[in-house]
Tab-separated table of C-alpha atoms in Angstrom:
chain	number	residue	atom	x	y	z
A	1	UNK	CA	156.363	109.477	75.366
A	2	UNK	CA	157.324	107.253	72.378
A	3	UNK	CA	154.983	104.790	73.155
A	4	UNK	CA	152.631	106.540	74.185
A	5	UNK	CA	152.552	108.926	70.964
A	6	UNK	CA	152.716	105.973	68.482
A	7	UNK	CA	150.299	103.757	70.578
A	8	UNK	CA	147.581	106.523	69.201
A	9	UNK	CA	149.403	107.926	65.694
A	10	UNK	CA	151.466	105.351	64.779
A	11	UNK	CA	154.866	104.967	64.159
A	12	UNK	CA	156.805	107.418	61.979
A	13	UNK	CA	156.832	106.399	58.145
A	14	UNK	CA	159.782	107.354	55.680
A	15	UNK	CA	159.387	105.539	52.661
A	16	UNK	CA	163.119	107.346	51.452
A	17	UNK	CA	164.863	106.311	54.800
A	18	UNK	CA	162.724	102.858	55.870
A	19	UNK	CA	165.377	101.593	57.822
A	20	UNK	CA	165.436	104.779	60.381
A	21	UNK	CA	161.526	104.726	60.889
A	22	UNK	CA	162.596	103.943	64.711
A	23	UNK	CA	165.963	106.489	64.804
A	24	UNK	CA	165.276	110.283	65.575
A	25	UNK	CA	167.816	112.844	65.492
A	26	UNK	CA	167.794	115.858	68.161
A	27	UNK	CA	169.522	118.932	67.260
A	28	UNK	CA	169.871	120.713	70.220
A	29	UNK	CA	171.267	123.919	68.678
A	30	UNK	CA	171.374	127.872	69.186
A	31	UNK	CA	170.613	128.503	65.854
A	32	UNK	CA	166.738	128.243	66.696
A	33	UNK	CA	167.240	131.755	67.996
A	34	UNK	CA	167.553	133.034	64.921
A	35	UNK	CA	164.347	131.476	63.588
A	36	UNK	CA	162.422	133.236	66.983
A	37	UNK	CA	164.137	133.159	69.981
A	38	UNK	CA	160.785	132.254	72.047
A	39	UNK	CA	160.734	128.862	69.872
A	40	UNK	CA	161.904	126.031	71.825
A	41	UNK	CA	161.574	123.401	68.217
A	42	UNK	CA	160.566	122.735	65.320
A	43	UNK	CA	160.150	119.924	63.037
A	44	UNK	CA	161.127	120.321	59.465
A	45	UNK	CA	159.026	118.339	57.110
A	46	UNK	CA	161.961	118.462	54.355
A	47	UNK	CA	164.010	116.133	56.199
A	48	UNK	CA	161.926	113.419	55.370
A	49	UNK	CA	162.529	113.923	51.586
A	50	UNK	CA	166.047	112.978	49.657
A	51	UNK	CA	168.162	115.542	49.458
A	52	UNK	CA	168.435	115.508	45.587
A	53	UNK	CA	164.849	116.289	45.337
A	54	UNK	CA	164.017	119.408	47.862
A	55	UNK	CA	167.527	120.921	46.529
A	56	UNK	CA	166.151	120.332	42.337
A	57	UNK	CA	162.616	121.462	43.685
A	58	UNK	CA	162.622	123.809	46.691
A	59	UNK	CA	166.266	124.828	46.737
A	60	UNK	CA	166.715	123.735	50.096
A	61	UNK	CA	168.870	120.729	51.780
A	62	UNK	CA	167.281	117.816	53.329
A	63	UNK	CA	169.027	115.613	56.367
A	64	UNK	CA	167.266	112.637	54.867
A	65	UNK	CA	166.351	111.409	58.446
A	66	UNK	CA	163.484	111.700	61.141
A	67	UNK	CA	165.316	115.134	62.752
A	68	UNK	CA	163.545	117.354	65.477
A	69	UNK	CA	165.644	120.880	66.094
A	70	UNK	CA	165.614	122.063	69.492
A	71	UNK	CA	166.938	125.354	70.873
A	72	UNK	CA	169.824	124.678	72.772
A	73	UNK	CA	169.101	127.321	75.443
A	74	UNK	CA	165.619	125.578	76.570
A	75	UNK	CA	167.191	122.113	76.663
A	76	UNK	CA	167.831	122.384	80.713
A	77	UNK	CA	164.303	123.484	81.058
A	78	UNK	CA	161.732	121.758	82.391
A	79	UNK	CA	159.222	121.692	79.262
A	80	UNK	CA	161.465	120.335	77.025
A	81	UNK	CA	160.097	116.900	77.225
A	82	UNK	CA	156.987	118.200	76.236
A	83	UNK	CA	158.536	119.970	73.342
A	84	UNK	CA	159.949	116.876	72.044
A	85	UNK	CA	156.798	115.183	72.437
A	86	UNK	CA	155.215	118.152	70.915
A	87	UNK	CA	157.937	118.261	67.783
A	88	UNK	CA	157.607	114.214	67.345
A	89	UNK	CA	153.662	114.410	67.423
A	90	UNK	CA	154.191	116.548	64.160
A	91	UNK	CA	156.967	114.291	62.770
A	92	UNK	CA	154.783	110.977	63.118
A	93	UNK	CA	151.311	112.906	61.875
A	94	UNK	CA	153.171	114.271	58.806
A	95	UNK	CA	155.075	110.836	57.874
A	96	UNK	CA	151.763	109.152	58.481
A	97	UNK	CA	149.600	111.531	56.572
A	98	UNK	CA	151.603	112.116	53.271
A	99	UNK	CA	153.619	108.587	53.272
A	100	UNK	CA	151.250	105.830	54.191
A	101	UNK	CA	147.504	108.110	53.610
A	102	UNK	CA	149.508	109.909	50.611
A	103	UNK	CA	146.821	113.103	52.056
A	104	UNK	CA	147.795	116.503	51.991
A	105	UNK	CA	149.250	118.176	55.228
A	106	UNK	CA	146.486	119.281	57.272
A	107	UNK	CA	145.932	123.310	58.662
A	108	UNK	CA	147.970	124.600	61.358
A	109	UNK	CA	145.055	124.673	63.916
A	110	UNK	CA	144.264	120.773	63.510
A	111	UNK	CA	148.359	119.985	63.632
A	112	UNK	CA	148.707	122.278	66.650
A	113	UNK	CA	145.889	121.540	68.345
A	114	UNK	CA	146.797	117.578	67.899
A	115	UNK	CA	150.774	117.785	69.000
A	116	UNK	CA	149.422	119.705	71.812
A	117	UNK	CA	146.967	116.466	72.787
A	118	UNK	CA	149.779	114.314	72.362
A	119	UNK	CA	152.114	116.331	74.944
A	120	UNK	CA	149.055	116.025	77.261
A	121	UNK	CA	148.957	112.410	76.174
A	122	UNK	CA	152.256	111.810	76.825
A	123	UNK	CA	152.082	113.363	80.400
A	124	UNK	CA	153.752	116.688	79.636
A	125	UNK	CA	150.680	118.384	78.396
A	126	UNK	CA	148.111	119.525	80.401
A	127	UNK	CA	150.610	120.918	83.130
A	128	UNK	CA	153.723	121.157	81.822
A	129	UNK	CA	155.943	122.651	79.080
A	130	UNK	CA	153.880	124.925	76.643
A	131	UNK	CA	150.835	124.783	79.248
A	132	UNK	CA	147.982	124.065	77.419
A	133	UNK	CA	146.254	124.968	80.635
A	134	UNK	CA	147.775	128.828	80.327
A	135	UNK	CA	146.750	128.034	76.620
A	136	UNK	CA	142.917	127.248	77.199
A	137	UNK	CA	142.774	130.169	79.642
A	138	UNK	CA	143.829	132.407	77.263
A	139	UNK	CA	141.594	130.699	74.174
A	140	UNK	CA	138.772	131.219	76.635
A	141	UNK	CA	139.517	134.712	77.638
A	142	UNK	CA	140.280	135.774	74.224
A	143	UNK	CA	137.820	133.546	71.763
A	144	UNK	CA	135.960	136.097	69.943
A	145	UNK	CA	138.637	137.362	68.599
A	146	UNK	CA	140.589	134.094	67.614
A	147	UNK	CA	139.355	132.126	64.358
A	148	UNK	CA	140.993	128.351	63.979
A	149	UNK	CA	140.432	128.965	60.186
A	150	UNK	CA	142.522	132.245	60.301
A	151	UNK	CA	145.513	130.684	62.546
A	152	UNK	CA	147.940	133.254	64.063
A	153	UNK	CA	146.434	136.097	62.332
A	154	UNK	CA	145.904	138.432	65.280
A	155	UNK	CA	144.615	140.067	66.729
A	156	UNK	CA	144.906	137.775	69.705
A	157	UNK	CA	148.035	136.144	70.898
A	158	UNK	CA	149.205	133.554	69.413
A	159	UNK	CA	148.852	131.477	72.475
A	160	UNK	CA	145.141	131.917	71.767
A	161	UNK	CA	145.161	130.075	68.977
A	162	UNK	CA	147.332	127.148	70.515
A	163	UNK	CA	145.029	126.806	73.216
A	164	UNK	CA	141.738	126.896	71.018
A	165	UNK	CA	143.342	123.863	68.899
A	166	UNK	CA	144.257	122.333	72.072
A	167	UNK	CA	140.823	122.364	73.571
A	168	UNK	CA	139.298	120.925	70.193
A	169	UNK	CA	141.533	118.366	69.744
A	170	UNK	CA	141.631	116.971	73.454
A	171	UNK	CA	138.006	116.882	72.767
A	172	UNK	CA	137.822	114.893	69.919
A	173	UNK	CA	140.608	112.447	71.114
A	174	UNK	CA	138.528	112.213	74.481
A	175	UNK	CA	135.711	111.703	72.547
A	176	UNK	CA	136.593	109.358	69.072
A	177	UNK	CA	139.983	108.584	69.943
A	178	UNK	CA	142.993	108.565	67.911
């Protein structure tokens, strides 16, 4: 998945940590469940920043690192490798955008729909983990009522909206490339 995933974004930037640009920390932890219980990761764009400045600024701690979180109780499951492709899609695309572009972070359908792509790209995605095939079905069952520009704001399900930013971005990756 790794080279696969950098082959078309890149590698991961940190310009505060540039000797762990190739290190990634998992947290496989049960505290996930308290964020949702149905989410199997996240990635935490704080991380990438020095501790001193998101605690003076945002009031929160940063691990100063390139860190994924995982929910411990999906770890023996069989889409976690397409989570963690999914998670470091969104690590590399936000290191790349705001360190090396120095670009805003982009809207949660465009993210989405692109981590999604790069699970498929990977070889998780299509098939496996999240489904983006259960995804599209539902985009395409439910599309007049989802808006990309309105992400997760009902009043279809939220898998909806994944699958519409799948299907856009696996076309423009199919069609322009990375």
């Amino acid at each position: 998945a790794w080279n696969r995933i950098t082959g078309n974004l890149g590698l991961p930037v940190n310009r505060y940590n540039p000797d762990g640009t190739a290190q990634i920390i998992y947290l496989f932890t049960r505290r996930v469940d308290q964020i949702d219980p149905n989410l199997a990761g996240f990635f935490f764009p704080v991380d990438l920043y020095p501790d001193a400045d998101t605690v003076n600024q945002l009031n929160i701690h940063s691990n100063e690192t390139n860190m994924l979180y995982l929910n411990s109780r999906y770890a023996a499951r069989t889409s976690m490798p397409s989570t963690l492709a999914h998670e470091f899609a969104h690590l590399v695309h936000y290191s790349r955008r705001v360190f090396v572009h120095n670009a805003a972070f982009d809207p949660p359908y465009f993210t989405e729909g692109l981590a999604m792509a790069m699970e498929d790209v990977a070889g998780y995605g299509y098939n496996g983990g999240g489904s983006a095939r259960a995804f599209a079905g539902m985009f395409l069952q439910e599309a007049h009522l989802v808006s990309l520009a309105r992400w997760g704001q009902g009043p279809a399900d939220i898998r909806s909206y994944y699958g519409g930013a799948y299907l856009m971005s696996r076309y423009l990756l199919d069609r322009f490339g990375a």
